[in-house]
Every structure is written in C-alpha cells, then in structure tokens.
XYZ file of C-alpha atoms in Angstrom:
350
model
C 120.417 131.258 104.708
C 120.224 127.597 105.733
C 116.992 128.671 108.244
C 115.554 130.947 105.390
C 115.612 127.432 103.064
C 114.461 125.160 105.355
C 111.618 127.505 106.054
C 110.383 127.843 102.300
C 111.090 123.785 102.034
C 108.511 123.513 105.481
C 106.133 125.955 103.677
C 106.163 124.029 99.989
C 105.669 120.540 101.606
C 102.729 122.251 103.812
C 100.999 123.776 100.461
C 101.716 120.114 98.702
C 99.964 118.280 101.756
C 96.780 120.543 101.566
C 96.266 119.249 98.117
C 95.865 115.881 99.745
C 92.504 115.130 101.264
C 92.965 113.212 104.464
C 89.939 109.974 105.939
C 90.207 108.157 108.635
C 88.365 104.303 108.535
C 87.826 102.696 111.789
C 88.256 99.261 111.879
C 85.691 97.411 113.976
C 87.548 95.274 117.248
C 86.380 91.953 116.213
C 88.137 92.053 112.573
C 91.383 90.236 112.357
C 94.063 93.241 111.306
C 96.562 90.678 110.321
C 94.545 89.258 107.916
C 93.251 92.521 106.855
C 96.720 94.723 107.011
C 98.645 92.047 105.755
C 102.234 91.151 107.643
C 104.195 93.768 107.962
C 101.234 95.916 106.480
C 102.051 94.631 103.033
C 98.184 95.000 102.015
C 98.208 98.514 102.877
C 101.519 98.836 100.711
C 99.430 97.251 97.700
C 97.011 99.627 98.374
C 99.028 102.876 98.576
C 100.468 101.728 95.137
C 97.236 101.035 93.434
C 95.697 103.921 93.939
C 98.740 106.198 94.532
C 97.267 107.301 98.381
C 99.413 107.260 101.583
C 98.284 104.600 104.167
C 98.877 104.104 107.897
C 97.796 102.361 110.539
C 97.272 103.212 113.994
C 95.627 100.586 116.524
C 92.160 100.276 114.832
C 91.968 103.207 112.598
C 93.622 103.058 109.178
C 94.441 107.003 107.836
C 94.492 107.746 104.041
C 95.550 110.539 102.226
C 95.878 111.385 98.993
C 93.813 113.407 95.833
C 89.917 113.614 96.547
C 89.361 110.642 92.932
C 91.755 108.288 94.359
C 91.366 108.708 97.908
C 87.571 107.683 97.915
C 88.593 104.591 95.653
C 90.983 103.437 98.135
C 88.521 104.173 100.779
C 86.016 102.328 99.239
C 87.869 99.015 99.016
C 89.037 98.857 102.370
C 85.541 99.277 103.570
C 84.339 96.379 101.404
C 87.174 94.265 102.663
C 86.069 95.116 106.636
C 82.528 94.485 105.480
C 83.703 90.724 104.123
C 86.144 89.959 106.944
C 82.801 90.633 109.507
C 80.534 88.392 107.221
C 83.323 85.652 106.714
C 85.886 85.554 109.544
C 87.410 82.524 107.547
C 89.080 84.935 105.034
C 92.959 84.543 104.868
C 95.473 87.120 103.673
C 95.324 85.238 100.006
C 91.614 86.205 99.802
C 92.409 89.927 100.437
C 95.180 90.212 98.355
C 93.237 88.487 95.474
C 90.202 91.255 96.212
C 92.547 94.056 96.294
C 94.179 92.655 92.576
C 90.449 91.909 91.381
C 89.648 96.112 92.457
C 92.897 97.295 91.347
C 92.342 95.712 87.788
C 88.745 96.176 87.382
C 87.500 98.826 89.847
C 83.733 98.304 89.013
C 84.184 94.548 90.666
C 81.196 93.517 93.613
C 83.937 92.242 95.990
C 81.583 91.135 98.307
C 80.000 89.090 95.159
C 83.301 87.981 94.233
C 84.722 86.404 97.794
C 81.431 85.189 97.964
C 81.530 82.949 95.638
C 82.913 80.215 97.152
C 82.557 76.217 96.215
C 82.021 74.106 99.155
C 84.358 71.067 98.739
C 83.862 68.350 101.095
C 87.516 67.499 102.432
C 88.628 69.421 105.363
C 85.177 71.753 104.620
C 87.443 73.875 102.478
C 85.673 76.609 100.234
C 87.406 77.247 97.176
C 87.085 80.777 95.862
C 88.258 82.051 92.370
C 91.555 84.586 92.785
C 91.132 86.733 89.771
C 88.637 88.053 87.698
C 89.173 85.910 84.993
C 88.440 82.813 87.333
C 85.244 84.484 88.850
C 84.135 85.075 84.338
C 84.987 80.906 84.659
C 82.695 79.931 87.229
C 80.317 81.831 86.133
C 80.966 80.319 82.758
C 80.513 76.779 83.651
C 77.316 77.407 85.889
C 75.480 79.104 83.080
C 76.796 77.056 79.921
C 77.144 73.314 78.879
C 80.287 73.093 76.994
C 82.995 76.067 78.572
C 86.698 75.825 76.703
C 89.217 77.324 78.919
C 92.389 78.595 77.472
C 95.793 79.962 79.173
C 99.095 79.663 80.501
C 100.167 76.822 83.465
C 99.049 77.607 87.079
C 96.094 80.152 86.197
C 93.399 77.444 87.425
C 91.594 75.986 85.069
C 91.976 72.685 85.993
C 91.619 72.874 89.398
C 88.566 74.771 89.474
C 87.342 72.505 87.134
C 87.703 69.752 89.072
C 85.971 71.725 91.974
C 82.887 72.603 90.115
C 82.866 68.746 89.260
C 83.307 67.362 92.932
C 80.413 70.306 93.985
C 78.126 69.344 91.387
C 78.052 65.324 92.162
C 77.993 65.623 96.420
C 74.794 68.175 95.227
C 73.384 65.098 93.142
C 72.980 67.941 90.379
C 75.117 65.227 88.355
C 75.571 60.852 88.933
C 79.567 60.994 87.758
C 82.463 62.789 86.916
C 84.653 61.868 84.002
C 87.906 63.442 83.736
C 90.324 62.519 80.457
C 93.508 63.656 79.050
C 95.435 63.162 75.505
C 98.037 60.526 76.200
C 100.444 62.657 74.720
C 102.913 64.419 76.590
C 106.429 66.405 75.884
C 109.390 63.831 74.878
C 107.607 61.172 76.527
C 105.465 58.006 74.798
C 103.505 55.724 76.690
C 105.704 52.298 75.446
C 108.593 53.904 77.572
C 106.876 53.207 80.763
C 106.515 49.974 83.047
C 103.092 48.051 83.572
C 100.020 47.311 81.577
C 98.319 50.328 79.747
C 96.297 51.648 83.099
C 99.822 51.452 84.715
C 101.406 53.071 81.901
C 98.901 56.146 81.890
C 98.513 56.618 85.289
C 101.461 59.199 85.233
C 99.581 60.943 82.821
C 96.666 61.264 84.814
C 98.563 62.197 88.217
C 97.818 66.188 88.390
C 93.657 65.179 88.339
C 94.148 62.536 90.826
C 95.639 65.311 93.321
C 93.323 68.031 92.639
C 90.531 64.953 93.439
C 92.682 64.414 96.603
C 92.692 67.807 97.554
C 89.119 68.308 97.483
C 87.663 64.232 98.319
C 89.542 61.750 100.902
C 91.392 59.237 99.360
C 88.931 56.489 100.716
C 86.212 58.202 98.987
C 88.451 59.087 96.010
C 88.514 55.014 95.284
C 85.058 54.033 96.825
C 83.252 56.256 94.319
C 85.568 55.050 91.371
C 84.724 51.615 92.377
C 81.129 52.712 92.078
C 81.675 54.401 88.396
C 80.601 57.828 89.791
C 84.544 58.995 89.269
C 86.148 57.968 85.665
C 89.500 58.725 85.005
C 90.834 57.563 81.842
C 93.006 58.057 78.128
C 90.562 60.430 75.259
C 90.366 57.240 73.213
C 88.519 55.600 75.629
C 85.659 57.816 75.493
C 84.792 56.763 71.838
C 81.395 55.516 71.150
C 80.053 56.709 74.202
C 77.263 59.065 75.018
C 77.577 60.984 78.201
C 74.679 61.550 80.676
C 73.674 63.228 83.907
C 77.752 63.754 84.311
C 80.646 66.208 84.411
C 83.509 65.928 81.837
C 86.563 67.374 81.885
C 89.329 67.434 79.175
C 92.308 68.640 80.709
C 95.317 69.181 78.694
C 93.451 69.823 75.678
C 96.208 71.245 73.059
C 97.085 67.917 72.840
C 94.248 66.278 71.076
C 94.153 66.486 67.685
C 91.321 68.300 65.356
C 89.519 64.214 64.577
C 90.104 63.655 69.020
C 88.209 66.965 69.422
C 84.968 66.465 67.382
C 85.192 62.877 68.625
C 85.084 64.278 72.259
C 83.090 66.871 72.228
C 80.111 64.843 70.504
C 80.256 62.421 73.623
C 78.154 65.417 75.453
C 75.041 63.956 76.649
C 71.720 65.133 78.711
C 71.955 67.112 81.665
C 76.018 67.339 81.345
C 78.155 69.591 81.708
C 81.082 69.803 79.971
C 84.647 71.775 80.365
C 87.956 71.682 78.188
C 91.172 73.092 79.289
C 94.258 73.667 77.685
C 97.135 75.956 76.743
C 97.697 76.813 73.253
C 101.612 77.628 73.471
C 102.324 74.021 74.912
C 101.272 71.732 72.208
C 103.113 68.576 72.003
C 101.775 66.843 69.120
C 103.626 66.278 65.918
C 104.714 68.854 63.792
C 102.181 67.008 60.771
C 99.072 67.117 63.338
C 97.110 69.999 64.649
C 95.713 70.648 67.301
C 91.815 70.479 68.236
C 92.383 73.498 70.688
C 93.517 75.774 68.199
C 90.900 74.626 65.792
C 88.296 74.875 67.742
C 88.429 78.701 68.723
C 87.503 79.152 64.754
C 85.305 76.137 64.773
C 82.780 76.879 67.390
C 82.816 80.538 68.449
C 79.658 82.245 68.558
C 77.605 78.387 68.873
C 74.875 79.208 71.344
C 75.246 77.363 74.825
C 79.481 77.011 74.311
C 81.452 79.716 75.708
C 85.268 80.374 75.986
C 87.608 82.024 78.114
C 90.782 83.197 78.270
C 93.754 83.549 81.307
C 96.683 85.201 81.192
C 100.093 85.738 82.928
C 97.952 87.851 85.283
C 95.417 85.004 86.119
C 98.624 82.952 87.386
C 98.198 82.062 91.511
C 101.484 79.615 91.612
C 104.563 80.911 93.117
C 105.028 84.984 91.540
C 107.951 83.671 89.353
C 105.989 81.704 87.461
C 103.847 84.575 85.939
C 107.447 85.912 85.133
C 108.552 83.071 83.753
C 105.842 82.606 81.532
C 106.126 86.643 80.182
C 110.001 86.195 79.631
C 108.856 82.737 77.491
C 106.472 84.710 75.624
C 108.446 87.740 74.929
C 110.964 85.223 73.732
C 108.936 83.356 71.492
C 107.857 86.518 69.467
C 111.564 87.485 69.196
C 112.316 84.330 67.231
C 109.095 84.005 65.300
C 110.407 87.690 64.574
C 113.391 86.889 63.399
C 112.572 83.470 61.494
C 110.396 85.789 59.435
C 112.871 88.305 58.979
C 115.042 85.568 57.825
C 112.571 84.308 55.174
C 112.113 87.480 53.762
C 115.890 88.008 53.232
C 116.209 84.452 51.659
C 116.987 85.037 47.758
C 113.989 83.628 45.668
C-alpha cells in the first residue's frame, strides 16, 4: 500500500510539474554573478517571490520554471539586468535589488532607462542613481520643472537627491550657486538653548545638508566654494528680500515653515533657477496656533503650470528595512488615536 501511494504521489507531482513551463538564461562569463545572484542567491529568492517562478542556478545558466504569464516576466527582468551589468560593470547588488523592486512594483518600468539615470557627483566619481520609482518620477521632476515640492516620510531621499541634482547642476555651470535653507525650528529644541553666536547656534540645524554636501564635494571644496558665495547655507529668514538668480534652492525640512515663511520663500525664485522643497507632513513641529506652509501649499498651488509635486511613501524608504516598518507601525498608530479621539467626541454629551 505504502509503494501503491508513493507511486500516485510521484505521478500527481509529475502532472503538477508539466503545468510549469521550464527556460533556461545563460549568463554571459564576463558578468559578475555575485552582483547579479545576490549572496547566497538572495536576488533570485526576490525573484521567485515576485513573480511566484522557481529559480536556480547552475554555473552560468540560471533555470526558471513556473506558469507560461509569469515565467516570461521573470525571464524578462533577468535579461534586462544581464543586459545592464554588461553596459555598466559598476552596478552593485543595491542597484539590482532596487531594479528588481522598481519591476516588481511597476512591471512596465525601462530598467535599462531607470539604472541609467545616474548623476555624476564629483567626490570619489560616485554616480548617484534613484532606488525606486518614486525617486526616478523626482528627477525627472526637477529636470523638467522650476519649482518641484517633495513630500514623504524620513529616509525616502528627497533631500539627498536634492542636494545631488544641485552639486550636478553647478560643476555643469547650468547654475552660478546653490542655496540650501531650513526653518530654524526643530522638535523640543529652540535656538537660545544652544552655545555661540546665531551662525554657531544654527549650525546644528543645518548639519544633515552639510553631510550630504560632504558626501558628494570634498570638504576643501565644500568651504572654498562657500567662501566664493557659489554654496549658501543659511536660516529661511535670511532669504527675505532677496531675488534668486542663475541658482539652485533647496528648502529642506519644509513642514516647518509657516503659511507667511512659504509665500515669502517661494517668491525669492528668480531667472534661470531651479527650485526644490522637501518636507514631511506628519512631522510638523511648529506650534499648535501656526500652520504649516507644506500643508497649505498642496491646496495653494496644485495644478500652477511649471510647479509639480510628488509624493514618497514607506515603500520609497532606502535606510536600514526597519525604518520603513517603523514608520507603517507610526502611521497605523496615529489613525488609531485620531480614531478614537473622534469616537470620543462624538460620545461627549452636548
């Protein structure tokens, strides 16, 4: 009886298996599997999950199976991602696991187009290239429009890429200065609290645009140009009663201007600028009496020809992977007590 069973069990797992189309992708000798395959193979693990195919590899050939739709999908992104590791040998394992996300979450995606698009950054000839789709919609954002407002959550980029796009833009002379500013407003803290005159006092404030500048300009160069005026770092209010040429401007930290800081800024925008606002709406830290220019704005200036906006999410996150669940379990949190504080008004006797 035990032979009979393990006969009809060979049988039904042979008659599942031909439902399963089966390809086989060579893999050319000069490619870098390790890059490619990921440690341990973890890329081809992302893959099999994605599109629900079995992968294995064997020396230079990767073998799929899996049903005829999903199989050619799968088939078709790890050919692109050969194709790309030939045309850039430079590609790490972060590139391919942000072009297998990117196909997973938008399967129409060029991602050849998308690891393409790469900004040349000067220090250590490092190309920065965007890690979601949402950053790629960015870029493409800030090339094509004059005033882009980026919204979403902590670690999704927009700062950073900001900053990149700025640095790019003045070593290709398409701009004479960068100008980056922030709200001197900041959770629990005021600037009287701190040591030193008031440059002293906000430099703090300013430290996260100084490192993304040192991460993408040498530190000499970092202070020669500032000494030049061609990098300006300094508090919102300074930038009133100015009109901004031939330069990049960056408000980072936006949710913490108010609605009068906002128009004030945002008016500063001169010829042949560019200008970019970043911010995230669920961290404002401005009194409960003031509101914030952020929020307002969204309503203000949607649908203005020439200003666009875009939005991250948890998804868009490239810190450490507990951040993206830390931010969900915030947010999940958050509607819970707005929830309930409403629920609580409603029960209140009138």
């Amino acid at each position: 009886m035990q032979f009979v069973s393990g006969l009809a069990f060979s049988a039904q797992r042979l008659a599942v298996e031909k439902q399963f189309n089966f390809v086989a992708v060579e893999i050319y000798p000069d490619i870098n599997l390790l890059a490619l395959l990921g440690r341990n193979d973890e890329h081809l693990k992302l893959l099999e999950t994605q599109y629900e195919v079995r992968a294995t590899s064997r020396g230079h050939d990767v073998n799929l199976r899996g049903d005829e739709e999903r199989l050619q999908q799968a088939e078709k992104v790890l050919r692109e991602l050969i194709d790309m590791l030939r045309a850039r040998p430079s590609l790490v394992a972060a590139d391919i696991r942000s072009a297998l996300r990117i196909a997973g979450a938008e399967p129409d995606t060029d991602l050849k187009g998308f690891l393409a698009d790469a900004i040349a950054v000067p220090s250590r000839r490092k190309l920065i290239s965007p890690k979601t789709a949402n950053q790629k919609r960015y870029l493409d954002a800030i090339r094509s429009h004059d005033l882009v407002v980026s919204i979403g959550p902590a670690g999704t980029g927009k700062s950073y890429l900001a900053v990149a796009m700025a640095v790019s833009a003045l070593v290709k002379r398409e701009v004479s200065r960068i100008i980056l500013t922030r709200p001197a407003v900041e959770a629990g803290e005021r600037l009287g609290f701190l040591p030193g005159d008031l440059i002293e006092k906000f430099h703090p404030y300013l430290r996260p645009l100084y490192d993304a500048l040192y991460d993408m300009l040498e530190a000499e160069k970092v202070a020669t140009l500032s000494e030049k005026g061609a990098i300006e770092i300094a508090p919102l209010a300074y930038m009133r009663g100015r009109t901004l040429n031939d330069a990049f401007i960056i408000l980072d930290e936006a949710q913490n201007s108010t609605t009068e800081q906002m128009k004030m800024f945002l008016t500063r925008l001169g010829f042949n600028s560019k200008m970019v606002v970043t911010g995230d709406v669920t961290q404002v830290d401005l009194p409960a009496s003031r509101h914030s220019g952020l929020i307002e704005v969204q309503r203000i200036l949607r649908g203005v020809p020439g200003i666009d906006f875009v939005y991250f999410d948890d998804g868009d996150v490239v810190r450490h992977r507990l951040v993206s669940a830390i931010i969900r379990a915030y947010g999940v949190h958050e509607t819970r007590a707005s929830t309930n504080r409403e629920d609580g008004a409603r029960s209140e006797p009138s």
